[in-house]
């Protein structure tokens, strides 16, 4: 986690560089509830993992120092699930205030559906293929980041200019194609 954030600070990758795209609509039961509980759809995955791992590290160190100074493996293994659960709950409360900030970076949901069709965007993820990608559209307030896919057999790279063709509701992503300035 520390190495990742050092690389982000140096500017080699952006905050969404290791972000993953999770479709929560298809998840039911415990996994979907847990991911919604920690705002995975509203926050970059790297923000959650960084917060959660820092909290778990703090509680593990505190537990070892005060309760398990002999470093008993049995006590450590018994404390692990409790520390993980505490980390998840604490992360939810710590990340609650900043989830609105990241939601505003994604743009206005009403503007996303129809007003982006025909607009020029730039590829933000390493690549865009037929299943995954993200583009950035310039707007009057702040840039809008939206999920995007391209037609089968086409691959677009970071920085490429694309035109948004249509919104695909079933994928909750925009179909894009390469933009030629000529």
Coordinates of N, CA and C in Angstrom, one line a residue:
X1 N 0.8 -1.2 0.0 CA 0.0 0.0 0.0 C 0.9 1.3 0.0
X2 N 1.9 1.2 0.8 CA 2.8 2.4 0.9 C 3.5 2.6 -0.4
X3 N 4.0 1.6 -1.0 CA 4.6 1.7 -2.3 C 3.7 2.2 -3.4
X4 N 2.5 1.7 -3.4 CA 1.5 2.2 -4.4 C 1.3 3.7 -4.2
X5 N 1.1 4.2 -3.0 CA 0.8 5.6 -2.8 C 2.1 6.5 -3.1
X6 N 3.3 6.0 -2.9 CA 4.5 6.7 -3.3 C 4.5 6.8 -4.8
X7 N 4.2 5.8 -5.5 CA 4.2 5.9 -7.0 C 3.1 6.9 -7.4
X8 N 1.9 6.9 -6.8 CA 0.9 7.9 -7.1 C 1.3 9.3 -6.9
X9 N 2.0 9.5 -5.8 CA 2.5 10.9 -5.4 C 3.5 11.3 -6.4
X10 N 4.4 10.4 -6.9 CA 5.4 10.7 -7.9 C 4.8 11.0 -9.2
X11 N 3.5 10.5 -9.4 CA 2.8 10.8 -10.7 C 3.0 9.7 -11.7
X12 N 3.6 8.6 -11.4 CA 3.8 7.5 -12.4 C 2.5 6.9 -12.8
X13 N 1.5 6.8 -11.9 CA 0.2 6.3 -12.1 C -0.8 7.2 -11.4
X14 N -2.1 7.2 -11.9 CA -3.1 8.0 -11.2 C -3.8 7.1 -10.2
X15 N -4.7 7.8 -9.4 CA -5.4 7.1 -8.3 C -6.2 6.0 -8.8
X16 N -6.7 6.0 -10.1 CA -7.5 4.9 -10.6 C -6.7 3.9 -11.4
X17 N -5.4 4.0 -11.3 CA -4.5 3.1 -12.1 C -4.7 1.7 -11.7
X18 N -4.9 1.3 -10.5 CA -5.1 0.0 -10.1 C -6.6 -0.3 -9.7
X19 N -7.5 0.6 -10.1 CA -8.9 0.5 -9.8 C -9.5 -0.7 -10.5
X20 N -10.5 -1.3 -9.9 CA -11.1 -2.4 -10.6 C -12.6 -2.0 -10.8
X21 N -13.2 -2.6 -11.8 CA -14.6 -2.3 -12.1 C -15.4 -3.4 -11.6
X22 N -16.3 -3.2 -10.6 CA -17.1 -4.2 -10.0 C -18.6 -3.9 -10.3
X23 N -19.3 -4.9 -10.9 CA -20.7 -4.8 -11.2 C -21.5 -5.3 -10.0
X24 N -22.0 -4.3 -9.1 CA -22.7 -4.7 -7.9 C -24.1 -5.2 -8.2
X25 N -24.6 -4.8 -9.4 CA -26.0 -5.2 -9.7 C -26.2 -6.7 -9.8
X26 N -25.2 -7.4 -10.2 CA -25.3 -8.9 -10.3 C -24.9 -9.6 -9.0
X27 N -24.4 -8.9 -8.0 CA -24.1 -9.6 -6.7 C -25.2 -9.5 -5.7
X28 N -25.6 -10.7 -5.2 CA -26.6 -10.8 -4.2 C -26.0 -11.4 -2.9
X29 N -26.8 -11.3 -1.9 CA -26.3 -12.0 -0.7 C -25.2 -11.2 0.1
X30 N -24.4 -12.0 0.7 CA -23.4 -11.4 1.6 C -22.4 -10.6 0.8
X31 N -21.9 -11.1 -0.3 CA -20.8 -10.4 -1.0 C -21.3 -9.0 -1.5
X32 N -22.5 -8.9 -2.1 CA -23.1 -7.7 -2.6 C -23.3 -6.7 -1.5
X33 N -23.9 -7.2 -0.3 CA -24.1 -6.4 0.8 C -22.9 -5.8 1.4
X34 N -21.8 -6.7 1.5 CA -20.6 -6.2 2.1 C -19.9 -5.2 1.2
X35 N -19.9 -5.3 -0.1 CA -19.3 -4.4 -1.0 C -20.1 -3.0 -1.0
X36 N -21.4 -3.1 -0.9 CA -22.2 -1.9 -0.7 C -22.0 -1.2 0.6
X37 N -21.8 -2.0 1.6 CA -21.6 -1.5 3.0 C -20.3 -0.6 3.1
X38 N -19.3 -1.0 2.3 CA -18.0 -0.2 2.4 C -17.9 0.7 1.2
X39 N -19.0 1.0 0.5 CA -19.1 2.0 -0.6 C -18.1 1.7 -1.8
X40 N -18.0 0.5 -2.1 CA -17.1 0.1 -3.2 C -17.5 0.7 -4.5
X41 N -18.8 0.9 -4.8 CA -19.3 1.4 -6.0 C -19.1 2.9 -6.1
X42 N -19.0 3.6 -4.9 CA -18.8 5.0 -4.9 C -17.4 5.5 -4.8
X43 N -16.5 4.7 -4.3 CA -15.1 5.0 -4.1 C -14.2 4.2 -5.0
X44 N -13.0 4.8 -5.3 CA -12.0 3.9 -5.9 C -11.6 2.8 -5.0
X45 N -11.4 1.6 -5.6 CA -11.1 0.4 -4.8 C -9.8 0.6 -4.0
X46 N -8.8 1.4 -4.6 CA -7.6 1.6 -3.9 C -7.7 2.4 -2.6
X47 N -8.7 3.3 -2.6 CA -8.9 4.2 -1.4 C -9.4 3.3 -0.3
X48 N -10.4 2.4 -0.6 CA -10.9 1.5 0.4 C -9.8 0.6 0.9
X49 N -9.1 -0.1 0.0 CA -8.0 -1.0 0.5 C -7.0 -0.3 1.3
X50 N -6.6 0.9 1.0 CA -5.6 1.6 1.7 C -6.1 1.9 3.1
X51 N -7.3 2.4 3.2 CA -7.9 2.8 4.5 C -8.0 1.5 5.4
X52 N -8.6 0.5 4.8 CA -8.8 -0.8 5.5 C -7.5 -1.4 6.0
X53 N -6.5 -1.4 5.1 CA -5.2 -2.1 5.5 C -4.5 -1.2 6.6
X54 N -4.6 0.1 6.6 CA -4.0 0.9 7.6 C -4.7 0.7 9.0
X55 N -6.0 0.6 8.9 CA -6.8 0.3 10.2 C -6.5 -1.1 10.7
X56 N -6.5 -2.1 9.9 CA -6.1 -3.4 10.3 C -4.7 -3.5 10.9
X57 N -3.8 -2.8 10.2 CA -2.4 -2.8 10.7 C -2.3 -2.2 12.1
X58 N -3.0 -1.0 12.3 CA -3.0 -0.4 13.6 C -3.6 -1.3 14.7
X59 N -4.7 -1.9 14.4 CA -5.3 -2.8 15.5 C -4.5 -4.0 15.7
X60 N -3.8 -4.6 14.7 CA -3.0 -5.7 14.8 C -1.8 -5.4 15.7
X61 N -1.2 -4.2 15.4 CA 0.0 -3.8 16.3 C -0.4 -3.5 17.7
X62 N -1.6 -2.9 17.9 CA -2.1 -2.6 19.2 C -2.4 -3.9 20.0
X63 N -3.0 -4.8 19.3 CA -3.3 -6.1 19.9 C -2.0 -6.9 20.3
X64 N -1.1 -6.9 19.4 CA 0.2 -7.6 19.7 C 0.9 -6.9 20.8
X65 N 0.9 -5.6 20.9 CA 1.7 -4.9 22.0 C 1.1 -5.1 23.3
X66 N -0.3 -5.0 23.4 CA -0.9 -5.0 24.7 C -1.4 -6.4 25.1
X67 N -2.0 -7.2 24.2 CA -2.6 -8.4 24.6 C -1.7 -9.6 24.3
X68 N -0.9 -9.6 23.3 CA -0.2 -10.7 22.8 C 1.3 -10.4 22.7
X69 N 1.9 -9.9 23.8 CA 3.4 -9.6 23.8 C 4.3 -10.8 23.5
X70 N 3.8 -12.0 23.9 CA 4.6 -13.2 23.6 C 4.5 -13.6 22.2
X71 N 3.7 -13.0 21.4 CA 3.4 -13.3 20.0 C 3.0 -14.7 19.7
X72 N 2.0 -15.1 20.5 CA 1.5 -16.5 20.3 C 0.7 -16.6 19.0
X73 N 1.1 -17.6 18.2 CA 0.4 -17.8 16.9 C -1.1 -18.0 17.1
X74 N -1.5 -18.8 18.1 CA -2.9 -19.1 18.3 C -3.7 -17.9 18.6
X75 N -3.2 -17.0 19.5 CA -3.9 -15.8 19.8 C -3.9 -14.8 18.6
X76 N -2.9 -14.8 17.8 CA -2.9 -14.0 16.6 C -3.9 -14.4 15.6
X77 N -4.0 -15.8 15.4 CA -5.0 -16.3 14.5 C -6.4 -16.1 14.9
X78 N -6.6 -16.2 16.3 CA -7.9 -15.9 16.8 C -8.3 -14.4 16.7
X79 N -7.4 -13.5 16.8 CA -7.7 -12.1 16.7 C -7.8 -11.7 15.2
X80 N -7.3 -12.4 14.3 CA -7.3 -12.0 12.9 C -8.8 -11.7 12.3
X81 N -9.7 -12.6 12.5 CA -11.1 -12.3 12.0 C -11.7 -11.0 12.7
X82 N -11.4 -10.9 14.0 CA -12.0 -9.7 14.7 C -11.4 -8.5 14.2
X83 N -10.1 -8.5 13.9 CA -9.4 -7.3 13.4 C -9.9 -6.9 12.0
X84 N -10.1 -7.9 11.2 CA -10.6 -7.7 9.8 C -12.0 -7.1 9.9
X85 N -12.9 -7.6 10.7 CA -14.2 -7.0 10.9 C -14.2 -5.6 11.4
X86 N -13.3 -5.4 12.4 CA -13.2 -4.0 13.0 C -12.7 -3.1 11.9
X87 N -11.8 -3.5 11.1 CA -11.2 -2.7 10.0 C -12.3 -2.4 9.0
X88 N -13.2 -3.3 8.6 CA -14.3 -3.0 7.7 C -15.2 -2.0 8.2
X89 N -15.6 -2.2 9.5 CA -16.6 -1.3 10.1 C -16.0 0.1 10.3
X90 N -14.7 0.2 10.7 CA -14.1 1.5 10.9 C -13.9 2.2 9.5
X91 N -13.6 1.4 8.5 CA -13.4 2.0 7.2 C -14.7 2.6 6.7
X92 N -15.8 2.0 7.0 CA -17.1 2.5 6.5 C -17.3 3.9 7.2
X93 N -17.0 4.1 8.4 CA -17.2 5.3 9.1 C -16.2 6.4 8.7
X94 N -15.0 6.0 8.4 CA -14.0 6.9 8.0 C -14.2 7.4 6.5
X95 N -14.6 6.5 5.7 CA -14.8 6.8 4.3 C -16.2 7.5 4.0
X96 N -17.1 7.4 4.9 CA -18.4 8.0 4.7 C -18.4 9.5 4.2
X97 N -17.6 10.3 4.9 CA -17.6 11.7 4.5 C -17.0 12.0 3.1
X98 N -16.0 11.2 2.7 CA -15.3 11.4 1.4 C -16.0 10.8 0.2
X99 N -17.0 9.9 0.5 CA -17.6 9.2 -0.7 C -18.3 10.2 -1.6
X100 N -18.8 11.3 -1.0 CA -19.5 12.3 -1.8 C -18.5 13.0 -2.7
X101 N -17.3 13.2 -2.2 CA -16.3 13.9 -3.1 C -16.0 13.0 -4.3
X102 N -15.8 11.7 -4.1 CA -15.5 10.9 -5.3 C -16.8 10.7 -6.2
X103 N -17.9 10.8 -5.6 CA -19.1 10.7 -6.4 C -19.2 11.9 -7.3
X104 N -18.8 13.1 -6.8 CA -18.9 14.3 -7.6 C -17.8 14.3 -8.7
X105 N -16.7 13.6 -8.5 CA -15.7 13.4 -9.6 C -16.3 12.6 -10.7
X106 N -17.2 11.7 -10.4 CA -17.7 10.9 -11.5 C -18.7 11.6 -12.4
X107 N -19.2 12.8 -11.9 CA -20.1 13.6 -12.7 C -21.6 13.4 -12.3
X108 N -22.4 14.2 -12.8 CA -23.8 14.2 -12.5 C -24.4 13.1 -13.3
X109 N -25.1 12.2 -12.6 CA -25.7 11.0 -13.2 C -26.7 11.4 -14.2
X110 N -27.5 12.5 -14.1 CA -28.5 12.8 -15.1 C -27.8 13.3 -16.4
X111 N -26.7 14.0 -16.3 CA -25.9 14.4 -17.4 C -25.3 13.2 -18.1
X112 N -24.9 12.2 -17.3 CA -24.2 11.1 -17.9 C -25.0 10.3 -18.9
X113 N -26.3 10.1 -18.7 CA -27.1 9.2 -19.6 C -27.2 9.7 -21.0
X114 N -27.6 11.0 -21.2 CA -27.9 11.4 -22.6 C -26.9 12.5 -23.1
X115 N -26.5 13.4 -22.3 CA -25.8 14.6 -22.7 C -24.4 14.3 -23.2
X116 N -23.9 13.1 -22.9 CA -22.5 12.8 -23.3 C -22.4 12.2 -24.6
X117 N -23.5 11.7 -25.2 CA -23.4 11.1 -26.5 C -23.0 12.1 -27.6
X118 N -22.0 11.7 -28.4 CA -21.4 12.6 -29.4 C -20.3 13.4 -28.9
X119 N -20.0 13.4 -27.6 CA -18.9 14.2 -27.1 C -17.5 13.5 -27.2
X120 N -16.5 14.3 -27.2 CA -15.1 13.8 -27.4 C -14.6 13.5 -25.9
X121 N -13.9 12.4 -25.7 CA -13.4 12.1 -24.4 C -12.0 11.5 -24.6
X122 N -11.2 11.4 -23.5 CA -9.9 10.8 -23.6 C -9.9 9.5 -22.7
X123 N -9.2 8.5 -23.1 CA -9.1 7.3 -22.4 C -8.3 7.5 -21.1
X124 N -8.8 7.0 -20.0 CA -8.2 7.2 -18.7 C -7.5 5.9 -18.2
X125 N -8.1 4.8 -18.5 CA -7.5 3.5 -18.1 C -6.4 3.1 -19.1
X126 N -5.6 2.1 -18.7 CA -4.5 1.7 -19.5 C -5.0 1.3 -20.9
X127 N -6.1 0.6 -21.0 CA -6.7 0.2 -22.3 C -8.2 0.2 -22.1
X128 N -8.9 0.3 -23.3 CA -10.3 0.0 -23.3 C -10.5 -1.1 -24.3
X129 N -11.3 -2.1 -23.9 CA -11.6 -3.2 -24.8 C -13.1 -3.4 -24.7
X130 N -13.6 -4.6 -25.1 CA -15.1 -4.8 -25.2 C -15.7 -5.0 -23.9
X131 N -14.9 -5.2 -22.8 CA -15.5 -5.4 -21.5 C -15.2 -4.4 -20.4
X132 N -14.1 -3.6 -20.6 CA -13.7 -2.7 -19.5 C -13.0 -1.5 -20.1
X133 N -13.2 -0.4 -19.4 CA -12.5 0.9 -19.7 C -13.1 2.1 -19.0
X134 N -12.5 3.2 -19.0 CA -13.0 4.4 -18.5 C -12.5 5.6 -19.3
X135 N -13.3 6.5 -19.5 CA -13.0 7.7 -20.3 C -13.3 9.0 -19.5
X136 N -12.6 10.1 -19.8 CA -12.8 11.3 -19.1 C -13.4 12.3 -20.1
X137 N -14.5 12.9 -19.8 CA -15.1 13.9 -20.6 C -15.0 15.3 -19.9
X138 N -14.5 16.3 -20.6 CA -14.4 17.6 -20.0 C -15.8 18.2 -19.9
X139 N -16.1 18.9 -18.8 CA -17.3 19.6 -18.6 C -17.1 21.0 -18.0
X140 N -18.1 21.7 -17.8 CA -17.9 23.1 -17.4 C -17.5 23.1 -15.9
X141 N -17.9 22.2 -15.1 CA -17.6 22.2 -13.7 C -16.3 21.4 -13.4
X142 N -16.3 20.1 -13.6 CA -15.2 19.3 -13.4 C -15.2 18.1 -14.4
X143 N -14.1 17.5 -14.7 CA -14.1 16.4 -15.7 C -15.0 15.3 -15.2
X144 N -15.7 14.6 -16.1 CA -16.6 13.5 -15.8 C -15.9 12.2 -16.2
X145 N -15.8 11.3 -15.2 CA -15.3 9.9 -15.5 C -16.4 9.0 -15.6
X146 N -16.4 8.2 -16.8 CA -17.5 7.3 -17.0 C -16.9 6.0 -17.5
X147 N -17.6 4.9 -17.2 CA -17.2 3.6 -17.8 C -17.5 3.5 -19.3
X148 N -16.6 2.8 -20.0 CA -16.7 2.8 -21.4 C -16.2 1.5 -21.9
X149 N -16.7 1.1 -23.1 CA -16.3 -0.1 -23.8 C -16.2 0.2 -25.3
X150 N -15.5 -0.6 -26.0 CA -15.4 -0.4 -27.5 C -15.8 -1.7 -28.2
X151 N -16.0 -1.7 -29.4 CA -16.4 -2.8 -30.2 C -15.4 -4.0 -30.1
X152 N -15.9 -5.2 -30.3 CA -15.0 -6.4 -30.2 C -13.9 -6.2 -31.2
X153 N -12.7 -6.6 -30.8 CA -11.5 -6.5 -31.7 C -10.8 -5.2 -31.7
X154 N -11.4 -4.2 -31.1 CA -10.8 -2.8 -31.0 C -10.2 -2.7 -29.6
X155 N -9.0 -2.1 -29.6 CA -8.4 -1.8 -28.3 C -7.9 -0.4 -28.4
X156 N -8.2 0.4 -27.4 CA -7.8 1.8 -27.3 C -6.9 1.9 -26.1
X157 N -5.9 2.8 -26.2 CA -4.9 3.0 -25.1 C -5.1 4.3 -24.4
X158 N -4.5 4.4 -23.2 CA -4.5 5.6 -22.4 C -4.1 6.9 -23.2
X159 N -4.9 7.9 -23.1 CA -4.6 9.2 -23.8 C -5.3 9.3 -25.2
X160 N -5.7 8.2 -25.8 CA -6.4 8.2 -27.1 C -7.7 9.0 -27.0
X161 N -8.0 9.8 -28.0 CA -9.2 10.5 -28.1 C -10.3 9.6 -28.7
X162 N -11.5 9.6 -28.1 CA -12.6 8.8 -28.6 C -13.9 9.7 -28.6
X163 N -14.8 9.2 -29.4 CA -16.1 9.8 -29.4 C -17.1 8.8 -28.8
X164 N -18.0 9.4 -28.0 CA -19.0 8.6 -27.3 C -20.2 8.3 -28.3
X165 N -20.5 7.1 -28.5 CA -21.5 6.7 -29.5 C -22.9 6.5 -28.9
X166 N -22.9 5.7 -27.8 CA -24.2 5.4 -27.2 C -24.0 4.9 -25.8
X167 N -25.1 5.0 -25.0 CA -25.1 4.5 -23.6 C -25.7 3.1 -23.6
X168 N -25.0 2.1 -23.1 CA -25.5 0.7 -23.0 C -26.0 0.4 -21.6
X169 N -27.3 0.5 -21.4 CA -27.9 0.3 -20.1 C -27.5 -1.0 -19.5
X170 N -27.5 -2.1 -20.2 CA -27.3 -3.4 -19.7 C -25.9 -3.5 -19.1
X171 N -24.9 -2.8 -19.6 CA -23.5 -2.8 -19.1 C -23.2 -1.6 -18.2
X172 N -24.1 -0.6 -18.2 CA -23.9 0.6 -17.5 C -22.6 1.3 -17.9
X173 N -22.4 1.2 -19.2 CA -21.2 1.8 -19.8 C -21.5 2.5 -21.2
X174 N -20.6 3.3 -21.6 CA -20.8 4.0 -22.9 C -20.0 3.2 -24.0
X175 N -20.5 3.1 -25.1 CA -19.8 2.6 -26.3 C -19.1 3.7 -26.9
X176 N -17.7 3.5 -27.1 CA -16.9 4.6 -27.7 C -16.2 4.0 -29.0
X177 N -15.8 4.9 -29.8 CA -15.0 4.5 -31.0 C -13.9 5.6 -31.1
X178 N -12.8 5.2 -31.8 CA -11.7 6.1 -32.0 C -12.1 7.4 -32.7
X179 N -11.5 8.5 -32.3 CA -11.9 9.8 -32.9 C -10.7 10.2 -33.8
X180 N -11.1 10.5 -35.0 CA -10.1 11.0 -36.0 C -10.3 12.5 -36.2
X181 N -9.3 13.3 -36.0 CA -9.4 14.7 -36.1 C -9.5 15.2 -37.5
X182 N -9.2 14.4 -38.5 CA -9.1 14.8 -39.9 C -10.5 14.9 -40.5

